[in-house]
């Protein structure tokens, strides 16, 4: 691995020489890429190639959605609390979340990434619904909201929604956000019960409930989906 600065951002890269005719580039992660090139390509040509493609590298690297591997996870941050995950190989799949101890016992038969995700998600999703409902009760007590049914979904592009009848739906993975942003999403949908649009009246009202409205909204736009695991 070598390191190169592209517009002040450090990137790691690996060179793989093989029987090909031209230099190729493949992004590996947000901060690394691989160069494949013909056996006898001189170093300066590789450097020139990287420099010429630096804008492309930076733009595309920023878009890489870095989904972490679930099997390798030792802990999971849920609403600012760190839950320790213990992986136990068993015949029967089960996931036990002990909230007081901040522990997750992940008992699984098959050690494959997709299987682990499926089993873990099947337990985390109802747990998310529980945490969301609990918070909604607190917020309603504070601000006197009246909402309908609450559900969780796996909406990749949306954090939440509010129906015409005041039924609320949330992306269950918002529990991986810091508490402040999590609460902001709930308040956003609760505000929609009275104000359906995103008018200035809506934002003014939401700012009353969440004084850090602007900051939280910006964080959600920039960082939000990076915290999704599934
Ligand atoms: Zn909205």
XYZ file of C-alpha atoms and ligand atoms in Angstrom:
231
model
C 0.000 0.000 0.000
C 1.155 3.512 -0.806
C -0.378 6.802 0.196
C -1.082 9.772 -2.030
C -2.645 13.158 -1.340
C -5.419 14.104 -3.744
C -6.706 17.641 -3.191
C -5.468 17.390 0.408
C -7.229 14.088 1.055
C -5.036 11.071 1.797
C -5.764 7.946 -0.235
C -4.164 4.538 -0.001
C -3.557 2.581 -3.141
C -2.152 -0.690 -4.320
C -0.549 -1.395 -7.678
C -1.208 -4.676 -9.393
C 0.840 -5.365 -12.512
C -0.673 -7.821 -14.958
C -1.078 -8.808 -18.586
C -3.303 -5.928 -19.619
C -2.828 -3.151 -22.172
C -3.793 -0.040 -20.262
C -3.896 1.401 -16.743
C -7.115 0.820 -14.813
C -8.413 2.128 -11.542
C -10.869 0.563 -9.134
C -12.161 2.134 -5.942
C -11.998 -0.136 -2.902
C -13.301 2.106 -0.140
C -13.891 5.745 0.690
C -10.146 6.201 1.109
C -8.484 3.557 -1.019
C -8.225 2.342 -4.576
C -6.412 -0.190 -6.684
C -4.407 0.443 -9.837
C -4.007 -2.319 -12.392
C -1.468 -1.733 -15.111
C 0.706 -3.510 -17.709
C 3.850 -5.143 -16.288
C 6.325 -2.540 -17.507
C 4.405 0.673 -16.744
C 6.878 3.200 -15.272
C 6.033 4.694 -11.883
C 5.745 8.256 -13.193
C 3.008 7.210 -15.647
C 1.029 5.635 -12.827
C 1.383 8.803 -10.760
C 0.299 10.899 -13.743
C -2.709 8.641 -14.304
C -3.777 8.992 -10.658
C -3.377 12.782 -10.729
C -5.376 13.038 -13.958
C -8.191 11.062 -12.382
C -8.083 12.698 -8.949
C -11.419 14.533 -9.342
C -13.129 11.334 -10.424
C -11.599 9.426 -7.483
C -12.693 12.030 -4.934
C -16.234 12.353 -6.291
C -16.848 8.645 -6.553
C -15.138 7.735 -3.279
C -17.454 10.149 -1.482
C -20.446 8.276 -2.869
C -19.348 4.852 -1.717
C -21.881 3.717 0.802
C -19.777 1.926 3.283
C -21.868 -0.871 4.662
C -19.864 -2.527 7.386
C -19.627 -6.261 7.687
C -22.003 -7.445 10.372
C -20.145 -10.661 11.254
C -17.057 -8.750 12.329
C -18.940 -6.402 14.625
C -17.836 -6.435 18.243
C -20.189 -3.700 19.290
C -23.075 -1.670 18.034
C -23.921 1.906 18.931
C -27.634 2.330 19.536
C -28.734 5.836 20.512
C -25.339 6.757 21.978
C -25.126 3.536 23.998
C -22.524 0.957 23.053
C -23.886 -2.582 23.011
C -21.329 -5.351 23.137
C -22.070 -8.152 20.673
C -21.205 -11.733 21.562
C -21.194 -14.196 18.699
C -22.019 -17.713 19.737
C -22.161 -20.605 17.309
C -25.297 -22.642 17.885
C -27.648 -24.950 15.998
C -30.638 -22.685 16.369
C -30.656 -19.001 15.482
C -31.564 -16.528 18.188
C -30.615 -13.014 19.133
C -31.006 -11.781 22.681
C -30.765 -8.092 23.460
C -30.227 -7.225 27.104
C -30.872 -3.524 27.312
C -29.756 -2.960 30.904
C -26.396 -4.612 30.355
C -26.022 -3.206 26.825
C -25.288 -6.668 25.489
C -26.405 -8.509 22.374
C -26.039 -12.282 22.279
C -26.007 -13.387 18.699
C -26.512 -17.139 18.495
C -26.282 -18.437 14.961
C -26.014 -21.644 13.050
C -24.466 -20.438 9.819
C -21.568 -18.056 9.691
C -22.357 -16.175 6.532
C -22.703 -12.430 6.245
C -26.166 -12.473 4.684
C -27.471 -14.983 7.208
C -26.058 -13.012 10.138
C -27.658 -9.829 8.813
C -31.026 -11.500 8.395
C -31.045 -12.991 11.892
C -29.751 -9.835 13.560
C -32.166 -7.589 11.684
C -35.146 -9.765 12.626
C -34.444 -8.917 16.268
C -33.128 -5.373 15.941
C -36.154 -4.201 13.957
C -38.726 -4.872 16.712
C -36.222 -3.511 19.233
C -36.064 -0.307 17.173
C -39.851 -0.087 17.169
C -39.830 -0.409 20.934
C -37.265 2.389 21.341
C -39.139 4.622 18.899
C -42.477 4.069 20.636
C -40.906 4.775 24.015
C -39.471 8.062 22.779
C -42.742 9.052 21.099
C -44.544 8.657 24.413
C -42.003 10.944 26.104
C -42.258 13.572 23.369
C -46.054 13.449 23.384
C -46.097 13.980 27.114
C -43.859 17.022 26.676
C -45.507 18.612 23.654
C -48.995 17.109 23.609
C -48.884 15.271 20.263
C -51.662 12.901 19.206
C -50.508 10.311 16.692
C -51.929 7.135 15.197
C -50.251 3.832 14.465
C -46.475 3.510 14.554
C -44.546 1.153 12.266
C -40.956 0.611 11.218
C -39.680 -0.054 7.720
C -36.506 -0.406 5.777
C -36.786 2.699 3.637
C -33.314 3.368 2.356
C -33.949 6.947 1.253
C -36.344 8.168 3.939
C -36.026 8.453 7.679
C -39.697 8.710 8.397
C -43.157 9.558 7.148
C -46.492 10.744 8.471
C -49.787 9.767 6.847
C -52.852 11.966 6.425
C -54.358 10.225 9.466
C -51.308 10.799 11.639
C -49.886 7.287 11.347
C -46.128 7.370 11.685
C -43.571 5.197 9.979
C -39.828 5.232 10.561
C -36.744 3.702 9.074
C -35.800 1.302 11.855
C -32.077 2.007 11.377
C -32.419 5.519 12.814
C -31.598 3.866 16.160
C -27.970 3.825 14.948
C -27.962 7.639 14.930
C -26.959 9.748 17.912
C -29.880 10.384 20.251
C -30.237 14.054 19.298
C -30.710 13.307 15.582
C -32.973 10.351 16.339
C -35.194 12.603 18.407
C -35.160 15.214 15.640
C -36.580 12.694 13.141
C -39.394 11.792 15.509
C -40.185 15.450 16.121
C -40.139 16.112 12.376
C -42.856 13.520 11.743
C -44.828 14.541 14.831
C -44.828 18.137 13.545
C -46.319 16.842 10.273
C -49.450 15.721 12.133
C -50.564 19.370 12.166
C -48.521 20.783 9.286
C -48.327 18.417 6.296
C -45.949 20.461 4.109
C -42.413 21.769 4.569
C -43.401 25.446 4.709
C -41.557 28.001 6.837
C -44.364 27.569 9.355
C -43.411 23.898 9.619
C -39.723 24.643 10.239
C -40.547 27.383 12.754
C -42.743 24.965 14.674
C -40.147 22.180 14.527
C -37.488 24.601 15.799
C -39.642 25.230 18.864
C -39.619 21.489 19.603
C -35.989 21.047 18.604
C -33.836 24.167 19.059
C -30.984 22.357 17.263
C -33.223 21.760 14.273
C -30.880 23.238 11.640
C -27.789 21.475 12.924
C -29.554 18.127 13.224
C -31.109 18.422 9.797
C -27.739 19.150 8.233
C -26.151 16.195 10.014
C -28.909 13.896 8.756
C -28.419 15.036 5.176
C -24.654 14.644 5.269
C -24.004 11.784 7.667
C -27.268 9.927 8.160
C -27.154 7.049 5.706
C -23.492 6.356 6.549
C -24.743 5.032 9.868
C -27.020 2.464 8.296
C -25.774 -1.073 8.737
C -28.251 -3.099 6.757
Zn -41.155 16.070 6.313
